[in-house]
Amino acid sequence: MGSPWKGFVEFTLPASPPTAFVSADLSTSPVGLSLSPYGRSMSFDPSLLHNNGHTAFANGTGVGIRETGVVEKLLTSYGFIQCSERQARLFFHCSQYNGNLQDLKIGDDVEFEVSLDKRTGKPIAVKLVKIKPEVLPEERISGQVGPDMHASPITKLHGYIHPVVSAIPTHLDGKSAPGQVPTGSVCYERNGEVFYLTYTPDDVERNMHLDTGDRVSFYMETNKHPPALYSDCSTGAVSARNIVLVKKKQMRCQGVVCATKEAFGFIERGDVVKEIFFHYSEFKGDLEALQAGDDVEFSIKERNGKEVATDVRLLPQGTVIFEDISIEHFEGTVAKVIPKVPSKNQNDPLPGRIGARINFSEKELPFGEKDTKSKVTLLDGDHVRFNISVDRRDKLERATNIEILPDTFQFTKESREMGVIAAMRDGFGFIKCVDRDARMFFHFSEVLEESPLHISDEVEFTVVPDMLSAQRNHAVRIKKLPKGTVSFHVQSEQRFIGQVDREATPASAAANKNVSPSKAKEKDAEEGVIAYEDCGVKLTVPYYIKDLEGAALPQLGDKVEFSISEVKRTGLQSAVSIKILNRTGNSKRLLGFVATLKDNFGFIETANHDQEIFFHYSEMCGDVDNLELGDTVEYTLSKGKGNKVSAEKVTKVAPVNGIGEDVGTTVLLGKVTRPLRSVDPSQTEYQGLIEVTEEGASKGQSYPFGIVSMASKADCLQKGELVKFQLCTVVHTSQKMACHIVPQRRALVESVKDQFGFITYEVGESKKLFFHVKEVQDGLELQTGDEVEFSVILNQRTGKCSACNVRRVSEGPKPVATPRPERLVNRLKSITLDDASAPRLVIVRQPRGPDNSKGFSIERKARQPGVID
C-alpha cells in the first residue's frame, strides 16, 4: 500500500539560521522521526525558500513557513514558544495572536510563522493560531514493526519518497551514546492510508524484543514535554505506547541436514538446539545430491500439531555455523571418560568431562565422541590439550579438539608394557609382548603418533579388557619407541668358557634330505649344547646357530667363549655371542660363489672358478631364500656315497671380490663358443669360453669365464652370442679370465599378446624367446616387427629362459590392412537375411565385460558388407 507522503522531501531546521540550504539526498537519507497522522507535519513549497531558510523575502513579508510549537511562557503583552520540530525558543507579541487572547494558555499547541525582528534582527513568531486539541482514539490499534534503522543524533523533519520503518537497532544492545535514545517505528493502516509512529524500548510491554515485520498492537500518545538534546523523540509528536506483540513474523530458518531416510529427513536447526522433520517433497533442488551435512534454509509450518520444515533449499557449504571455537589452547585433566558401551539410560550427548583452570577459576567442561582429534582411548586423569567451543544457540561451552599430551602417563600412573609389532592387517595388527606369551591385538586408531607403524617397530602400550569379551585383552594408547629400547632377553655381562658337547644343526630337515627348504624353514632349528663350569659346578646350556659370532660353525669338542641370555617371559637360558677359541679337528673352510640354484640343491663355483661343487639345501646354515646367484659362501668339503665330493655347512658370508684386482682396461668383442654347464648340462667342463672376434693381436684367442665373470649374474649366455668383456688374472692360478661380460643382443619382436610376447631369438631348442610386458623399459607398447635389445635370464628352478630389460631400438613397419578378396566381397553382397541357405550366427553364450556386466559397452552399428572400418 502506498504512503500519503510520497511527495515529501527531507530537511533540517537548525537552532540558528544557516547561511545556505542543503537539499537532502533521498536515496541515502537516514530514517528516524515519526509523522503525525493528523496533519501536524507541515508542508511547504521548496521554491519559496530564501537563503535564511525562514521567510520568502528579506523583510519578512510574503508567504512564510508554518511551524508548530507549545506556549511555554505567557505574560500580559508577550510570551515565548518552544518549537516542536527543532531546538528553538521564540519570542512572540500578543498582538500577533489571531483569536481571543483569553483562550490562550501555557501548554497550548500553536501554529505560527517565523520572521525577523526589525529592531534586533532576531527570529520571532508571528501570525499565531491556536491548534485545536487532537482527540486520540482510546482503543488499541494493530500495526507492524518495520525494517532496521539507526538512531540519529540530530532532530529532523522527514519527508519520504518510499516510507521506511524499523525495529529498535539490536546492535546497540539496549545502550546508546550520551543523550541518544534508540528508537524504532511501527506502521498501521486507516482509511486506506498508512501511518508511522516512533517508539522506544520503554514503550514495549514486558521488555519483549521486537523484530522487523512483527505484528503488534499499541495505544497512541502525544508527547508535549520539551525534547532532550539530540533526542529523536519530537515534542508534540504522536508516538506508540504500551506495545504488545501479537504475532512474530514468519522468518526463514537455517540448519544442517543431520539425517536422511527413504522419503524424509531431519534438519538440525541453527537458531535453537532442536531437530525438525522435513519430507523430500518439500526440498527444492536435486534430491539425488542431497546428503547429510548439507547446509539448508527452510520455513516452519505447523502440521498435525507439530512443526515441520517446508520450502527447503540448499545453501553454500559453510553458511550455517553452530559454534565458535577459541583460538587459544587450554590444558586440563580428564575427570570422566565416555563409556565404550553406553547404558540404556544414557541420554547425555556429551557424557565426558574435563576439569581445567580457566581465567583463574575451576571449570568442568563436557565433551562428546566427536570432540577428540583421534580415536585413542582416553583414561581418567589424562593430561590433555583442547579448545573451547561455544554454541551460538544456547551458549553451551564444551571442550573440543582434544588431544593427549606426551606427559599424560606421569599423571595416570597406568601400567605400561612393551613389545614389537609382529603382524599387521587391514586396520589392525598384533604385538609380540615382552611379558606375555600371547600376542596382543591392537587397532590402528589406538596409535598416538601420526606416522604409520611397520613390522618390527618397538612400541609401548596399555592393556585393557575387551568390552565385548571379558576374557580377551587388547592394546591401547600405543606409543612408538626408539630402536633398541625393547629387549626380550637379559644378557649377562660375564663371559664363560666351555666346550661344544653337541653340534647344532641348521634345521630339522637335516634328518631328512628330501624335505623341501620351505617346509624345513617352518620347523625349529635343532639346538646344540655347550658344557661349562660356574663356581665349580658343571652346567650345560643350549645354543643356536643364529647366536654365533662369525661365519665358522662350532664343531664337537671346540672350545668356545660365550655369554648367557635369559628370556624375560619364561626364564629360559641359552648361549649367545658364541666365539670359537680353538678347534680340535682338521676340517678346512673354503670360499666359493653360488653358481646354480635348483629346487632343493645347488652348485658352488670354487675360488679358482674352474669347478663347481654340489650342495644340498639342508646343509645351508641360514635362510635359503636369501641366497642369490654370485653370493659368496663358506663351506667344508666332504665325501658321500661313491666318493662324490659335496659341500657341507654352507654359510653365506660377506661379499668377496672373486675376479681379483688385476682387471684390464681394454674392452674386447667376442663370441661365446661354450656356455656355462648350468646352461648346457650335457657338457663335461664347468667353465664357459669366449673367443675374441675383433681385429687385433688377440683375435681368435679364447678365455674362460664363470658366474663371477658376468656383469649381471642372472644373465644366461648362449652359445654363439656376441659379447663385450674385459680380462683379469685369477689370484690363485695366475690364469687370464674374461670378466665384466655384457651380451650384445638385438632381435625383432615376433608377436605381442595381452600381457606377454615373443622375440625371434634362438635359445637352446626353442626358436622364440618369451618376455612379459612388465620387462619393457619406459613402459612402451611394443608392436610386431620392432627391433629390441634385451637380456636373457635362466630360471634355475624350471630351466627355461626368458627376456628381461627389453628396450626398443627402432620401430617396425606399420601393419597395412589387406583388402578382402573380390570374390568374398561379391558373395557377402549377394547374401540376404531371407536366404535360408545363408550362414547363420548362433549365440552360444552372451558376452560379459570385466566387471561381469552383460552386453556391449559400445553401441553396435550396422556395417556394410565388404567395408572394413
Short mmCIF file of N, CA and C in Angstrom, two decimals, residues 328-390:
data_model
loop_
_atom_site.label_atom_id
_atom_site.label_comp_id
_atom_site.label_asym_id
_atom_site.label_seq_id
_atom_site.Cartn_x
_atom_site.Cartn_y
_atom_site.Cartn_z
N GLU A 328 42.70 -19.92 21.28
CA GLU A 328 43.60 -20.27 22.39
C GLU A 328 43.42 -21.73 22.79
N HIS A 329 44.54 -22.40 23.11
CA HIS A 329 44.50 -23.77 23.61
C HIS A 329 44.53 -23.76 25.13
N PHE A 330 43.85 -24.73 25.73
CA PHE A 330 43.80 -24.87 27.18
C PHE A 330 44.27 -26.28 27.54
N GLU A 331 44.75 -26.43 28.75
CA GLU A 331 45.16 -27.74 29.24
C GLU A 331 44.31 -28.11 30.45
N GLY A 332 44.00 -29.39 30.55
CA GLY A 332 43.17 -29.85 31.66
C GLY A 332 43.36 -31.34 31.90
N THR A 333 42.52 -31.88 32.77
CA THR A 333 42.59 -33.29 33.16
C THR A 333 41.24 -33.94 32.92
N VAL A 334 41.25 -35.14 32.35
CA VAL A 334 40.00 -35.87 32.11
C VAL A 334 39.43 -36.31 33.45
N ALA A 335 38.21 -35.81 33.76
CA ALA A 335 37.57 -36.16 35.02
C ALA A 335 36.59 -37.32 34.84
N LYS A 336 36.05 -37.47 33.62
CA LYS A 336 35.11 -38.56 33.34
C LYS A 336 35.23 -38.92 31.88
N VAL A 337 35.44 -40.21 31.60
CA VAL A 337 35.60 -40.66 30.22
C VAL A 337 34.25 -41.08 29.66
N ILE A 338 34.19 -41.15 28.34
CA ILE A 338 32.96 -41.60 27.67
C ILE A 338 32.92 -43.13 27.73
N PRO A 339 31.86 -43.72 28.23
CA PRO A 339 31.81 -45.20 28.31
C PRO A 339 31.83 -45.82 26.92
N LYS A 340 32.60 -46.90 26.76
CA LYS A 340 32.70 -47.59 25.48
C LYS A 340 31.37 -48.21 25.08
N VAL A 341 30.67 -48.76 26.06
CA VAL A 341 29.34 -49.34 25.80
C VAL A 341 28.33 -48.50 26.56
N PRO A 342 27.60 -47.60 25.88
CA PRO A 342 26.65 -46.72 26.59
C PRO A 342 25.50 -47.51 27.19
N SER A 343 25.05 -47.05 28.36
CA SER A 343 23.93 -47.70 29.03
C SER A 343 22.62 -47.30 28.37
N LYS A 344 21.55 -48.04 28.70
CA LYS A 344 20.25 -47.75 28.09
C LYS A 344 19.70 -46.41 28.55
N ASN A 345 20.09 -45.99 29.75
CA ASN A 345 19.59 -44.71 30.28
C ASN A 345 20.50 -43.54 29.93
N GLN A 346 21.48 -43.77 29.06
CA GLN A 346 22.42 -42.72 28.69
C GLN A 346 21.78 -41.79 27.66
N ASN A 347 21.38 -40.59 28.08
CA ASN A 347 20.76 -39.62 27.19
C ASN A 347 21.62 -38.39 26.96
N ASP A 348 22.71 -38.28 27.72
CA ASP A 348 23.57 -37.10 27.60
C ASP A 348 24.43 -37.24 26.35
N PRO A 349 24.29 -36.33 25.37
CA PRO A 349 25.14 -36.42 24.16
C PRO A 349 26.59 -36.04 24.44
N LEU A 350 26.85 -35.41 25.58
CA LEU A 350 28.22 -35.02 25.94
C LEU A 350 28.53 -35.62 27.31
N PRO A 351 28.76 -36.93 27.38
CA PRO A 351 28.93 -37.57 28.70
C PRO A 351 30.30 -37.37 29.31
N GLY A 352 31.31 -37.02 28.53
CA GLY A 352 32.65 -36.85 29.07
C GLY A 352 32.82 -35.52 29.80
N ARG A 353 33.82 -35.46 30.70
CA ARG A 353 34.08 -34.23 31.45
C ARG A 353 35.59 -34.00 31.54
N ILE A 354 35.98 -32.73 31.39
CA ILE A 354 37.38 -32.31 31.54
C ILE A 354 37.42 -31.17 32.54
N GLY A 355 38.26 -31.30 33.54
CA GLY A 355 38.45 -30.24 34.51
C GLY A 355 39.64 -29.38 34.13
N ALA A 356 39.48 -28.06 34.21
CA ALA A 356 40.56 -27.14 33.83
C ALA A 356 40.40 -25.84 34.61
N ARG A 357 41.53 -25.15 34.73
CA ARG A 357 41.53 -23.83 35.37
C ARG A 357 41.57 -22.79 34.27
N ILE A 358 40.47 -22.04 34.12
CA ILE A 358 40.32 -21.05 33.05
C ILE A 358 39.96 -19.72 33.67
N ASN A 359 40.75 -18.69 33.32
CA ASN A 359 40.52 -17.34 33.85
C ASN A 359 40.46 -17.35 35.38
N PHE A 360 41.43 -18.05 35.98
CA PHE A 360 41.61 -18.08 37.43
C PHE A 360 40.45 -18.74 38.17
N SER A 361 39.67 -19.55 37.49
CA SER A 361 38.58 -20.28 38.15
C SER A 361 38.52 -21.69 37.60
N GLU A 362 38.10 -22.62 38.45
CA GLU A 362 38.00 -24.02 38.06
C GLU A 362 36.70 -24.24 37.28
N LYS A 363 36.81 -24.95 36.16
CA LYS A 363 35.65 -25.25 35.33
C LYS A 363 35.66 -26.73 34.97
N GLU A 364 34.48 -27.29 34.77
CA GLU A 364 34.34 -28.65 34.27
C GLU A 364 33.56 -28.59 32.97
N LEU A 365 34.21 -28.94 31.88
CA LEU A 365 33.62 -28.81 30.55
C LEU A 365 33.21 -30.18 30.03
N PRO A 366 32.02 -30.29 29.43
CA PRO A 366 31.62 -31.57 28.84
C PRO A 366 32.26 -31.77 27.47
N PHE A 367 32.28 -33.02 26.99
CA PHE A 367 32.73 -33.31 25.62
C PHE A 367 32.09 -34.60 25.17
N GLY A 368 32.02 -34.78 23.85
CA GLY A 368 31.42 -35.97 23.26
C GLY A 368 32.44 -36.76 22.44
N GLU A 369 31.94 -37.81 21.76
CA GLU A 369 32.82 -38.69 21.00
C GLU A 369 33.52 -37.97 19.85
N LYS A 370 32.85 -37.00 19.23
CA LYS A 370 33.41 -36.31 18.06
C LYS A 370 34.37 -35.20 18.44
N ASP A 371 34.58 -34.97 19.74
CA ASP A 371 35.42 -33.85 20.16
C ASP A 371 36.89 -34.23 20.33
N THR A 372 37.24 -35.49 20.15
CA THR A 372 38.64 -35.89 20.23
C THR A 372 39.27 -35.86 18.85
N LYS A 373 40.54 -35.44 18.78
CA LYS A 373 41.24 -35.36 17.50
C LYS A 373 41.48 -36.75 16.92
N SER A 374 41.68 -37.75 17.76
CA SER A 374 41.89 -39.11 17.31
C SER A 374 40.99 -40.03 18.12
N LYS A 375 40.98 -41.32 17.74
CA LYS A 375 40.15 -42.30 18.43
C LYS A 375 40.91 -43.04 19.52
N VAL A 376 42.05 -42.49 19.93
CA VAL A 376 42.83 -43.11 21.01
C VAL A 376 42.01 -43.09 22.30
N THR A 377 42.03 -44.20 23.03
CA THR A 377 41.26 -44.32 24.26
C THR A 377 41.73 -43.30 25.30
N LEU A 378 40.77 -42.55 25.87
CA LEU A 378 41.05 -41.63 26.97
C LEU A 378 40.82 -42.35 28.29
N LEU A 379 41.67 -42.06 29.27
CA LEU A 379 41.52 -42.62 30.60
C LEU A 379 41.39 -41.51 31.63
N ASP A 380 40.78 -41.84 32.76
CA ASP A 380 40.64 -40.86 33.84
C ASP A 380 42.02 -40.37 34.26
N GLY A 381 42.14 -39.04 34.41
CA GLY A 381 43.40 -38.45 34.83
C GLY A 381 44.31 -38.06 33.69
N ASP A 382 43.91 -38.32 32.44
CA ASP A 382 44.75 -37.96 31.29
C ASP A 382 44.98 -36.45 31.24
N HIS A 383 46.23 -36.06 30.95
CA HIS A 383 46.57 -34.66 30.76
C HIS A 383 46.35 -34.34 29.28
N VAL A 384 45.42 -33.44 28.98
CA VAL A 384 45.02 -33.19 27.60
C VAL A 384 45.08 -31.70 27.29
N ARG A 385 45.12 -31.43 25.98
CA ARG A 385 45.04 -30.05 25.47
C ARG A 385 43.79 -29.97 24.61
N PHE A 386 43.11 -28.80 24.63
CA PHE A 386 41.84 -28.69 23.93
C PHE A 386 41.51 -27.22 23.63
N ASN A 387 40.51 -27.03 22.79
CA ASN A 387 39.91 -25.71 22.55
C ASN A 387 38.53 -25.69 23.19
N ILE A 388 38.00 -24.50 23.38
CA ILE A 388 36.65 -24.35 23.93
C ILE A 388 35.71 -23.93 22.82
N SER A 389 34.61 -24.67 22.68
CA SER A 389 33.58 -24.37 21.70
C SER A 389 32.37 -23.81 22.41
N VAL A 390 31.81 -22.70 21.87
CA VAL A 390 30.62 -22.07 22.44
C VAL A 390 29.50 -22.16 21.41
#
